[in-house]
CSV table of C-alpha atoms in Angstrom, one decimal:
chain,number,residue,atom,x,y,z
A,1,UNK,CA,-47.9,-11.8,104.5
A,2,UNK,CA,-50.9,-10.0,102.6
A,3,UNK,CA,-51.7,-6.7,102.8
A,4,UNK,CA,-55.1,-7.1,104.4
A,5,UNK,CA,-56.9,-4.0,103.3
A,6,UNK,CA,-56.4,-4.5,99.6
A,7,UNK,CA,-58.5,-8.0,99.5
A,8,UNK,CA,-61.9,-7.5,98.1
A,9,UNK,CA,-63.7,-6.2,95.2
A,10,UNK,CA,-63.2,-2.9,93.4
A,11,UNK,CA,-66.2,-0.8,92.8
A,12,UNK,CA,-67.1,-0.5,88.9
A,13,UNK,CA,-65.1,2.4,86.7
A,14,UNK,CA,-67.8,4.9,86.7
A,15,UNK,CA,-65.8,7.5,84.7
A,16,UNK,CA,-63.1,10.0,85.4
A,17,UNK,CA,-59.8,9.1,86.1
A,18,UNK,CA,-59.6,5.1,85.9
A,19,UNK,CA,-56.9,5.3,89.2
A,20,UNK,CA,-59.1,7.6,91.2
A,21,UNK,CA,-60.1,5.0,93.3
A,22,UNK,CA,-56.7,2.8,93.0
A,23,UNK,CA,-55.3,0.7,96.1
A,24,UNK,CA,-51.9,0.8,97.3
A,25,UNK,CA,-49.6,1.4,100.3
A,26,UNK,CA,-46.1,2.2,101.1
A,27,UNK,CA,-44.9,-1.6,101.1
A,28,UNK,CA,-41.8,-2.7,103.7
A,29,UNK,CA,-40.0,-3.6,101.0
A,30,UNK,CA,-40.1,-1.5,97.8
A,31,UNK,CA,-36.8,0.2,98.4
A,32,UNK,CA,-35.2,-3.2,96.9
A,33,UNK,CA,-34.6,-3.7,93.5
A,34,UNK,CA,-37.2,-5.0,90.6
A,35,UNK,CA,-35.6,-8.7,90.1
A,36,UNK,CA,-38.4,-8.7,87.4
A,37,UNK,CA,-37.6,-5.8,85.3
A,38,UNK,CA,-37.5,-6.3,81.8
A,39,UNK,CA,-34.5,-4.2,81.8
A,40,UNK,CA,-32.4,-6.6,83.5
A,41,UNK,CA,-33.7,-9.4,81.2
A,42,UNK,CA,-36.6,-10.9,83.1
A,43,UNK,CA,-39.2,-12.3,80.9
A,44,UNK,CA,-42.6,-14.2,80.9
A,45,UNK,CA,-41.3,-17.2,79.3
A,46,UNK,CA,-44.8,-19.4,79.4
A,47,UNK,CA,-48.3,-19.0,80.2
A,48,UNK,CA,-51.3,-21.3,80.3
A,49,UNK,CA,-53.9,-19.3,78.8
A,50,UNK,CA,-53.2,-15.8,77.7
A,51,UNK,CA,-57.1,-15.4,76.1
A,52,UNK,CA,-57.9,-12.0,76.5
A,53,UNK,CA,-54.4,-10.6,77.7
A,54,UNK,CA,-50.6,-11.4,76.7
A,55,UNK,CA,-48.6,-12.6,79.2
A,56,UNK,CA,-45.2,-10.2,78.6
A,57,UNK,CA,-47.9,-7.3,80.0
A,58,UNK,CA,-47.1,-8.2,83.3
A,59,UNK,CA,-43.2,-6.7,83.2
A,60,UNK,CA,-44.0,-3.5,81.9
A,61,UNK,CA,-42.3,-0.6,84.0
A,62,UNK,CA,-45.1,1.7,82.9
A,63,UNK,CA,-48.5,1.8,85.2
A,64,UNK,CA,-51.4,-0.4,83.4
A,65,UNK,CA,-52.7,2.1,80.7
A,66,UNK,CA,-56.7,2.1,81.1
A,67,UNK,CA,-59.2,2.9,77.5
A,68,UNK,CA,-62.6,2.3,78.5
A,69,UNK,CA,-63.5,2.4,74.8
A,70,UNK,CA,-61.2,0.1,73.5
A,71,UNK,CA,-62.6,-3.1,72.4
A,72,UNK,CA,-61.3,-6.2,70.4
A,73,UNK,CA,-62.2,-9.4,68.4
A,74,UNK,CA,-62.1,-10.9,72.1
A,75,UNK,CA,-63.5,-8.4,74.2
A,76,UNK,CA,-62.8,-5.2,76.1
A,77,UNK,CA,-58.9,-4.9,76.0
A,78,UNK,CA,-56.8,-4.7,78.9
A,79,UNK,CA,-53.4,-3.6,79.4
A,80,UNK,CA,-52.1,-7.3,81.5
A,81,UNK,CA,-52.3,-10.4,81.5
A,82,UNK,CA,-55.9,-12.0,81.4
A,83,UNK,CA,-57.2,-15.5,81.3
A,84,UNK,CA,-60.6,-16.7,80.1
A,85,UNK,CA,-63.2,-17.7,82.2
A,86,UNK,CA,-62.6,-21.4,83.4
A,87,UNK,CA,-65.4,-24.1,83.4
A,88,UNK,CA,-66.5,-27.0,84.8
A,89,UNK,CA,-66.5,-30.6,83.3
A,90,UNK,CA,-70.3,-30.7,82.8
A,91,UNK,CA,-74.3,-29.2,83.1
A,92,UNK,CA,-74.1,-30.9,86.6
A,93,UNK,CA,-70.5,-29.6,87.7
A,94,UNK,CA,-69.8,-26.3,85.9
A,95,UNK,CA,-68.2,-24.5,88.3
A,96,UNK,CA,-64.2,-25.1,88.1
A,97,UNK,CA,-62.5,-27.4,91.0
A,98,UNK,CA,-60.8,-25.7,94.4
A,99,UNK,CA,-57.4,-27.1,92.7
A,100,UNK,CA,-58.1,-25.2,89.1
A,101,UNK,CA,-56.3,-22.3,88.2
A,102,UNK,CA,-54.6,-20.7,85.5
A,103,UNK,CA,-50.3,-19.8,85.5
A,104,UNK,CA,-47.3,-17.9,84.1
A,105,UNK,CA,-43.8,-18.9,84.1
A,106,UNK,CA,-41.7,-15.8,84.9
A,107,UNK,CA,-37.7,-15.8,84.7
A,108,UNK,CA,-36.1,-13.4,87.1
A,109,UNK,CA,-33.7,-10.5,85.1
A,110,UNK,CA,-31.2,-11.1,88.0
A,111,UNK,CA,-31.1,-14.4,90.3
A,112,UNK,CA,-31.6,-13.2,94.3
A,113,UNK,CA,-33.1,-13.4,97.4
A,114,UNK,CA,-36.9,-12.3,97.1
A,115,UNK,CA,-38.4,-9.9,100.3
A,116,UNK,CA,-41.2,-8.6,98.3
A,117,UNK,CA,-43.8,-9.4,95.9
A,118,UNK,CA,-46.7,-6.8,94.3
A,119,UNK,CA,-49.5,-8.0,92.2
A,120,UNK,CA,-50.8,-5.5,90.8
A,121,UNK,CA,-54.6,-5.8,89.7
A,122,UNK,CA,-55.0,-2.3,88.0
A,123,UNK,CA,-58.5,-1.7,86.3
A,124,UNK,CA,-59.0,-5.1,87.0
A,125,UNK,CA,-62.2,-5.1,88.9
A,126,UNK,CA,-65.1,-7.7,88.6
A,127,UNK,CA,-62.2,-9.6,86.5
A,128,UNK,CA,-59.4,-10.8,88.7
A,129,UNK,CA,-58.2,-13.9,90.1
A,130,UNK,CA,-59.8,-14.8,93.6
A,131,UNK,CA,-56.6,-15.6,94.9
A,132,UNK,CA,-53.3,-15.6,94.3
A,133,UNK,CA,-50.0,-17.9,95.0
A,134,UNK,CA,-46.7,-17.3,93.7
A,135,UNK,CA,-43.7,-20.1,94.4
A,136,UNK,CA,-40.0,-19.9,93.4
A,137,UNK,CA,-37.5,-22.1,92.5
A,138,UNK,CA,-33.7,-22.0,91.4
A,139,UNK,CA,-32.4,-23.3,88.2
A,140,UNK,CA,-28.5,-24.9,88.3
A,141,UNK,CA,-28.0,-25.7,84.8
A,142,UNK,CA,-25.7,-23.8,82.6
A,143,UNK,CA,-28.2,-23.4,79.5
A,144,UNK,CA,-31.5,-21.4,80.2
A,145,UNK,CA,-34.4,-24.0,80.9
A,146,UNK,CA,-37.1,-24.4,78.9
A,147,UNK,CA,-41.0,-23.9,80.0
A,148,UNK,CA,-40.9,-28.2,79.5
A,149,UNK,CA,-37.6,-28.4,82.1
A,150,UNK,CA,-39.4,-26.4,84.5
A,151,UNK,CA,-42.8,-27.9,84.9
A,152,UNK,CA,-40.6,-31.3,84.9
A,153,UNK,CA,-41.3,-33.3,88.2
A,154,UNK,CA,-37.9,-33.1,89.2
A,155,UNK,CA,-37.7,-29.6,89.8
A,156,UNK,CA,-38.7,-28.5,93.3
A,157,UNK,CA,-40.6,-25.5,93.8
A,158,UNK,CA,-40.6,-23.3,97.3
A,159,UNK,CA,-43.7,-21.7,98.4
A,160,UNK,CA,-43.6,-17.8,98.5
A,161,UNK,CA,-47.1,-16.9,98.7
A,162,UNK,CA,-49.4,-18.6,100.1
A,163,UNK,CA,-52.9,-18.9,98.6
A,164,UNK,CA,-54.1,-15.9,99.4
A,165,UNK,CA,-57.4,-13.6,98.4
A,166,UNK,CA,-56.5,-10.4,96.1
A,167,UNK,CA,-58.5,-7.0,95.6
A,168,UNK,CA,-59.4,-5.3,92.4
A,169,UNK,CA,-58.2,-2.3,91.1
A,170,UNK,CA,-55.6,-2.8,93.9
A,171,UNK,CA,-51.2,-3.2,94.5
A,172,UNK,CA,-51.7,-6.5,96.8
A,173,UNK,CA,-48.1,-6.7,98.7
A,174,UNK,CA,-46.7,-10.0,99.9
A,175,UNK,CA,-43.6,-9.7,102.1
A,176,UNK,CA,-41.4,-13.0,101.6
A,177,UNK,CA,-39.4,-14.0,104.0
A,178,UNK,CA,-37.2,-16.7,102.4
A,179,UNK,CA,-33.7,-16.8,102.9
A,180,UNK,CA,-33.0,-18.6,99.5
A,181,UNK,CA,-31.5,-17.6,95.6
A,182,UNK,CA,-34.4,-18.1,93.3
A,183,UNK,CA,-34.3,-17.4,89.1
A,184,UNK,CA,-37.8,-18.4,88.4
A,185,UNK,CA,-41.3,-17.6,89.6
A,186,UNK,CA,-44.5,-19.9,88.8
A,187,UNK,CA,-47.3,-16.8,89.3
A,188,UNK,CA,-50.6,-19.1,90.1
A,189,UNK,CA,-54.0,-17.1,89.8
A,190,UNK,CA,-56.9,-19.1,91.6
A,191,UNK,CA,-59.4,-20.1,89.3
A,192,UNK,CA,-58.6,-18.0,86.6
A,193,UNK,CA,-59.0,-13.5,86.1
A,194,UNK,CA,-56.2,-10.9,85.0
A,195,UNK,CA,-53.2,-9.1,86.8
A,196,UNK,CA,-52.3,-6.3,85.7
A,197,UNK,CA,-48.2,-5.9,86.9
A,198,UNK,CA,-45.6,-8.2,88.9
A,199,UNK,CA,-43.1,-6.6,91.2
A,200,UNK,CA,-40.7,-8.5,92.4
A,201,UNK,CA,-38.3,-6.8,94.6
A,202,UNK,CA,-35.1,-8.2,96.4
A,203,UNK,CA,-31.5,-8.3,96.3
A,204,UNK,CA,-29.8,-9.9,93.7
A,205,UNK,CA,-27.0,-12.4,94.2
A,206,UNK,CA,-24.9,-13.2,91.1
A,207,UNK,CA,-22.9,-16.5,90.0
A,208,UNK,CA,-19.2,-16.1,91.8
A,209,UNK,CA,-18.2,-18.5,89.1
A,210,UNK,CA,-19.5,-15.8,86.5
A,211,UNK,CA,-17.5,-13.0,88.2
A,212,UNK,CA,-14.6,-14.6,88.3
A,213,UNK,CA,-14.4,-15.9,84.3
A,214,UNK,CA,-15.0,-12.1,83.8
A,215,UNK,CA,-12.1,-11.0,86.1
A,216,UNK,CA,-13.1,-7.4,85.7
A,217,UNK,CA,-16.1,-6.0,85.9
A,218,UNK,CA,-18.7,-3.2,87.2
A,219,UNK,CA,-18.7,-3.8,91.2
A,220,UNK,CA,-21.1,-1.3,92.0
A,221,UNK,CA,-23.7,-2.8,88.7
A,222,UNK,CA,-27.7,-4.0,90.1
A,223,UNK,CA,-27.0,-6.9,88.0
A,224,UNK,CA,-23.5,-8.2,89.3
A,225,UNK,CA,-25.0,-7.7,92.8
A,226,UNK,CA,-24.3,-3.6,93.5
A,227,UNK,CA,-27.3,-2.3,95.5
A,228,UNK,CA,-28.3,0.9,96.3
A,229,UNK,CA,-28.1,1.5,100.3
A,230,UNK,CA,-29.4,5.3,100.9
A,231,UNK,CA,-29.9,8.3,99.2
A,232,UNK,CA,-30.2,11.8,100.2
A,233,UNK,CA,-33.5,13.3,97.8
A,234,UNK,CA,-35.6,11.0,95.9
A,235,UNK,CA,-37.5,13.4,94.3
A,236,UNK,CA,-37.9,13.1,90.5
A,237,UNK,CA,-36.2,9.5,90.2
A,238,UNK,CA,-35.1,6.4,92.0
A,239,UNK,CA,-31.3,6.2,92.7
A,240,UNK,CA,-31.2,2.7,91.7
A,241,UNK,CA,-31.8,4.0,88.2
A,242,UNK,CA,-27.7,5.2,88.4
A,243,UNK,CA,-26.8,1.6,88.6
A,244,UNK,CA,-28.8,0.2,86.1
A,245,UNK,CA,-28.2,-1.9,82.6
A,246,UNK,CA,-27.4,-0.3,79.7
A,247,UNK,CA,-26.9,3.7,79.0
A,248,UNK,CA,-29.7,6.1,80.2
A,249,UNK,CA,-32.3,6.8,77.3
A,250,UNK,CA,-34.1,9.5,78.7
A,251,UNK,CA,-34.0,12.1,81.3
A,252,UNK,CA,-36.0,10.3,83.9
A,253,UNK,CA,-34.0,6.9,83.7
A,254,UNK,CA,-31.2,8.3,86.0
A,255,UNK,CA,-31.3,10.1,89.1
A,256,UNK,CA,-32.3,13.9,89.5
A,257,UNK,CA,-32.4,15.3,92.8
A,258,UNK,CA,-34.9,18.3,93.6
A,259,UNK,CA,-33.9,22.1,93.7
A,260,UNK,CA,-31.2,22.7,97.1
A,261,UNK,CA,-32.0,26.2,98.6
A,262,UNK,CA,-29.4,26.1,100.9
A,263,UNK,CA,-25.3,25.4,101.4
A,264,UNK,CA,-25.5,21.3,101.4
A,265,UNK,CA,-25.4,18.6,98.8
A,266,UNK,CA,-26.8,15.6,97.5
A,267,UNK,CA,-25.7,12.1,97.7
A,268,UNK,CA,-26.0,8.1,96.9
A,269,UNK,CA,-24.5,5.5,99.3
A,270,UNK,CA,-23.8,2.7,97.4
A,271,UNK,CA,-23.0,-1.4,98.4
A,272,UNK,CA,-20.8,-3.2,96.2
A,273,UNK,CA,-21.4,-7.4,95.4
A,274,UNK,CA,-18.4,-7.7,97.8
A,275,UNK,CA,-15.6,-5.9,98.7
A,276,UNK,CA,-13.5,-4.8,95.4
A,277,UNK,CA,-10.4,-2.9,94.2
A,278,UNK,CA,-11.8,-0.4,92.2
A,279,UNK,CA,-9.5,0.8,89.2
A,280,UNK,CA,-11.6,2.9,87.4
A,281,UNK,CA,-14.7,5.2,87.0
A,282,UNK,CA,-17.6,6.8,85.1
A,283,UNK,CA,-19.7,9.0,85.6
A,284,UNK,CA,-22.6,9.8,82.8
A,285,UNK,CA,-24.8,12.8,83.2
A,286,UNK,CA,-26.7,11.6,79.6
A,287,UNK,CA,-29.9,13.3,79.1
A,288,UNK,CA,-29.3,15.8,82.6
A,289,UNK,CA,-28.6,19.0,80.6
A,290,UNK,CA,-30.3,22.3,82.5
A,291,UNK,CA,-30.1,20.0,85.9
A,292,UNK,CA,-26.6,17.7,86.3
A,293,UNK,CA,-24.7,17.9,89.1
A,294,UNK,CA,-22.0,20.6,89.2
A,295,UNK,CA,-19.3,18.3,91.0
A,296,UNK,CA,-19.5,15.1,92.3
A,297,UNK,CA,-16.8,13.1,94.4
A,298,UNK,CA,-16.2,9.8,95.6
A,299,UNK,CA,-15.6,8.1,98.6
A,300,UNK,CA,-14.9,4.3,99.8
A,301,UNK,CA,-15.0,2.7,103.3
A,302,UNK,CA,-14.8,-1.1,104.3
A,303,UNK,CA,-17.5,-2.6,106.5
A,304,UNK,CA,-20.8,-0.6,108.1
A,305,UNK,CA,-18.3,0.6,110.9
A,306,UNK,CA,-15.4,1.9,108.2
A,307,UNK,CA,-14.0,5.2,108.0
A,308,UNK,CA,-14.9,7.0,104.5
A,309,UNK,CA,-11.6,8.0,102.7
A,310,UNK,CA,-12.0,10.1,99.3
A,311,UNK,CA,-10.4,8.5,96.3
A,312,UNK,CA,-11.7,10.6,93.8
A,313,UNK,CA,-11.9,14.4,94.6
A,314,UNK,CA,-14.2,16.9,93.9
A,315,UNK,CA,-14.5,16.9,90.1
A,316,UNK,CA,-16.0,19.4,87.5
A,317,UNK,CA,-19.0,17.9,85.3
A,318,UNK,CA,-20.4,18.5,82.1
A,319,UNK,CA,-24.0,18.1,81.2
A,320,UNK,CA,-24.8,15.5,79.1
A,321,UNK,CA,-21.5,14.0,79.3
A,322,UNK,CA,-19.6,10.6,79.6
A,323,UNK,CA,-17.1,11.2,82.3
A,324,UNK,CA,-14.1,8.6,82.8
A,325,UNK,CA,-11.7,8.5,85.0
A,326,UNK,CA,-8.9,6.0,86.1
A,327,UNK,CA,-7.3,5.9,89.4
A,328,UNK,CA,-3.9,6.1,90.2
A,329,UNK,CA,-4.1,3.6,92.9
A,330,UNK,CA,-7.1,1.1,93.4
A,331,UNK,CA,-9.5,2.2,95.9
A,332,UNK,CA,-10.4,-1.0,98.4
A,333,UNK,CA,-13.9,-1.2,100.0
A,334,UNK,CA,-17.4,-2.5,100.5
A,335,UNK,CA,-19.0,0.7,99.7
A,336,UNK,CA,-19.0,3.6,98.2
A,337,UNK,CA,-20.5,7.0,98.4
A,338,UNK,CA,-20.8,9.7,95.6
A,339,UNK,CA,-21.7,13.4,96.4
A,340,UNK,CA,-23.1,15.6,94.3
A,341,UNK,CA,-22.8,19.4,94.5
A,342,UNK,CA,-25.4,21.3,94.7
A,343,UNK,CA,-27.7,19.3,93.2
A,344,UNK,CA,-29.3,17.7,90.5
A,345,UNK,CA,-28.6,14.6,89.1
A,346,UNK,CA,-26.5,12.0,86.9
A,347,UNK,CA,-27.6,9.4,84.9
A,348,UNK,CA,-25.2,6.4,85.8
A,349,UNK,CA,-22.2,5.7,87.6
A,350,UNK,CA,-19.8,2.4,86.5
A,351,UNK,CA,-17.0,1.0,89.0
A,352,UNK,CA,-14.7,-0.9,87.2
A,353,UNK,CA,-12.5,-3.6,89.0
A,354,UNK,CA,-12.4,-6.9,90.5
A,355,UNK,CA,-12.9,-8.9,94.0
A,356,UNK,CA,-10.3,-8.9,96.7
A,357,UNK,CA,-9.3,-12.5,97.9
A,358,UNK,CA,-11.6,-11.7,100.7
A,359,UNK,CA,-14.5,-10.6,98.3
A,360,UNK,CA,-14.6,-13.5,96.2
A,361,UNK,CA,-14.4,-15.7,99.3
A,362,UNK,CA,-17.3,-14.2,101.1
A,363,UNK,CA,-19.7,-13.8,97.8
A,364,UNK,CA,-18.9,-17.3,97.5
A,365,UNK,CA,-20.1,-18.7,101.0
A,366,UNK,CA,-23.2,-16.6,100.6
A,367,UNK,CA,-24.1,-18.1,97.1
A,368,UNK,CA,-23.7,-21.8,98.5
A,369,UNK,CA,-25.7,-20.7,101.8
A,370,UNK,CA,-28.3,-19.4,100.0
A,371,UNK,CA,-28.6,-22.2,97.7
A,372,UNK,CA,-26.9,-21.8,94.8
């Protein structure tokens, strides 16, 4: 569904702060992961038109950057992607048809199940698209299709948003509320205009064939299917960050808690892509120098319902650090739960292991059941 309120125009920039009079709400759904970040390898692979505005804008982490000075060869430049204005066929018709419209082929960094989609139209006010529609579909070949494969009339295409009117200057939210795996996203804007940003959040669901050719792997990893469940402070950064691609490059790509002024702790509940045996750990405070964590520990449990048993005990950390640790037994669960004492923060934590029988089975069924 749209978010109702955010249809409509923006009022012009009239100076000051260009998000002054920005749109947005606290969407149902943004506590689910970015399946469009560039960090887990999404990409714009196609576009249309791309006139005023590249394409590859759209996956930028960063908010839209707004310089009300900065013009080009083609006009003002804006920080998104923008089309040119479309046309009819003649003096007589020159107004574009009901069915024109401009599109960009996006590839999802992780394949899931979508429950949220923003379209951000940042400083995008007299300029973008009347509506929007967004539809989804999920790619089974083993190579990487091209733009050609998917636009091929074979390939069937779900819809995900409805056409739907879209504000300036404005996050539009669209909860989705398809219980299927998609990869790819054909982004439609109705005739033509700019979008600033894509978000699309949902939980990712990884190829049990993959997981099983790599034997072991990180369970607790957004892009082998690890999610974050809670947290206990989300102050200064997301806890999903902890669980991330790659190593942290700055202080703010991990997690970092605000200042405790009393005798509790912080902590990160964790689900893993299915329920593993968990061999061994890290834990990497990179870039968290004045503000790690002190301690941390770690606990599993199996099932919503489980009892939480400690498999790694309280534990002395170093700032800026790469902390490994392997177990002496493997710890069997479904989730896991890492607390931090007092406060503060760590950049990522890696669970090495593999599925249980029972895992593997039950990642399986939900991969065929969801369509892939």
């Amino acid at each position: 569904m749209a978010i109702e309120s955010f249809t409509g125009n923006a009022n012009p920039y009239g100076g000051g702060d260009p998000y002054a009079d920005y749109r947005t709400a606290d969407f149902p759904f943004t506590q689910y992961a970015n399946l469009a970040a560039r960090e887990l390898g999404a990409g714009v692979i196609a576009a249309n038109d791309e006139f005023f505005a590249q394409r590859e804008n759209l996956l930028i982490s960063e908010a839209a950057h707004f310089d009300p000075e900065d013009f080009g060869h083609k006009g003002k430049v804006m920080d998104g992607w923008e089309t040119r204005r479309r046309r009819g066929v003649s003096a007589e018709q020159p107004w574009p048809t009901a069915e024109d419209h401009d599109w960009a082929l996006v590839r999802l960094g992780a394949p899931g199940v979508i429950r949220g989609i923003v379209v951000d139209t940042a400083h995008f006010r007299g300029n973008m698209p009347q509506a929007v529609s967004i539809e989804g579909t999920n790619w089974e070949g083993a190579l990487a299709p091209t733009p050609e494969e998917l636009l091929g009339d074979d390939v069937k295409w779900t819809t995900l948003v409805e056409r739907t009117p879209v504000g300036g200057h404005a996050a539009n939210g669209f909860e989705v509320a398809v219980e299927q795996r998609f990869t790819h996203l054909r982004v439609n804007q109705h005739p033509d205009g700019g979008i600033a940003r894509l978000r699309v959040y949902g939980e990712v669901l990884p190829d049990p064939k993959w997981l099983a050719a790599l034997g072991s792997f990180d369970v607790v990893a957004l892009e082998n299917g690890g999610s974050v469940q809670d947290a206990s402070n989300r102050f200064y950064s997301p806890p999903t960050n902890t669980i991330n691609p790659g190593r942290s490059r700055k202080m703010d790509d991990g997690w970092e808690t605000a200042r405790r002024r009393d005798n509790g702790n912080d902590w990160i509940r964790y689900q893993l892509v299915a329920e593993s045996e968990i061999r061994a750990v890290e834990i990497d405070t990179a870039y968290l120098k004045g503000n790690s964590a002190g301690w941390a520990s770690l606990s599993v449990k199996t099932g919503e319902e489980g009892e939480w048993t400690e498999f790694l005990p309280r534990t002395r950390l170093q700032p800026d650090t790469n902390h490994r640790f392997v177990l002496d037994a493997p710890a069997v669960g479904t989730h896991v739960r890492i607390d931090i004492f007092p406060d503060g923060g760590f950049s990522r934590l890696r669970l090495f292991g593999s599925l249980t029988e029972n895992g593997a089975a039950a990642l399986a069924a939900r991969h065929q059941e969801l369509g892939g």
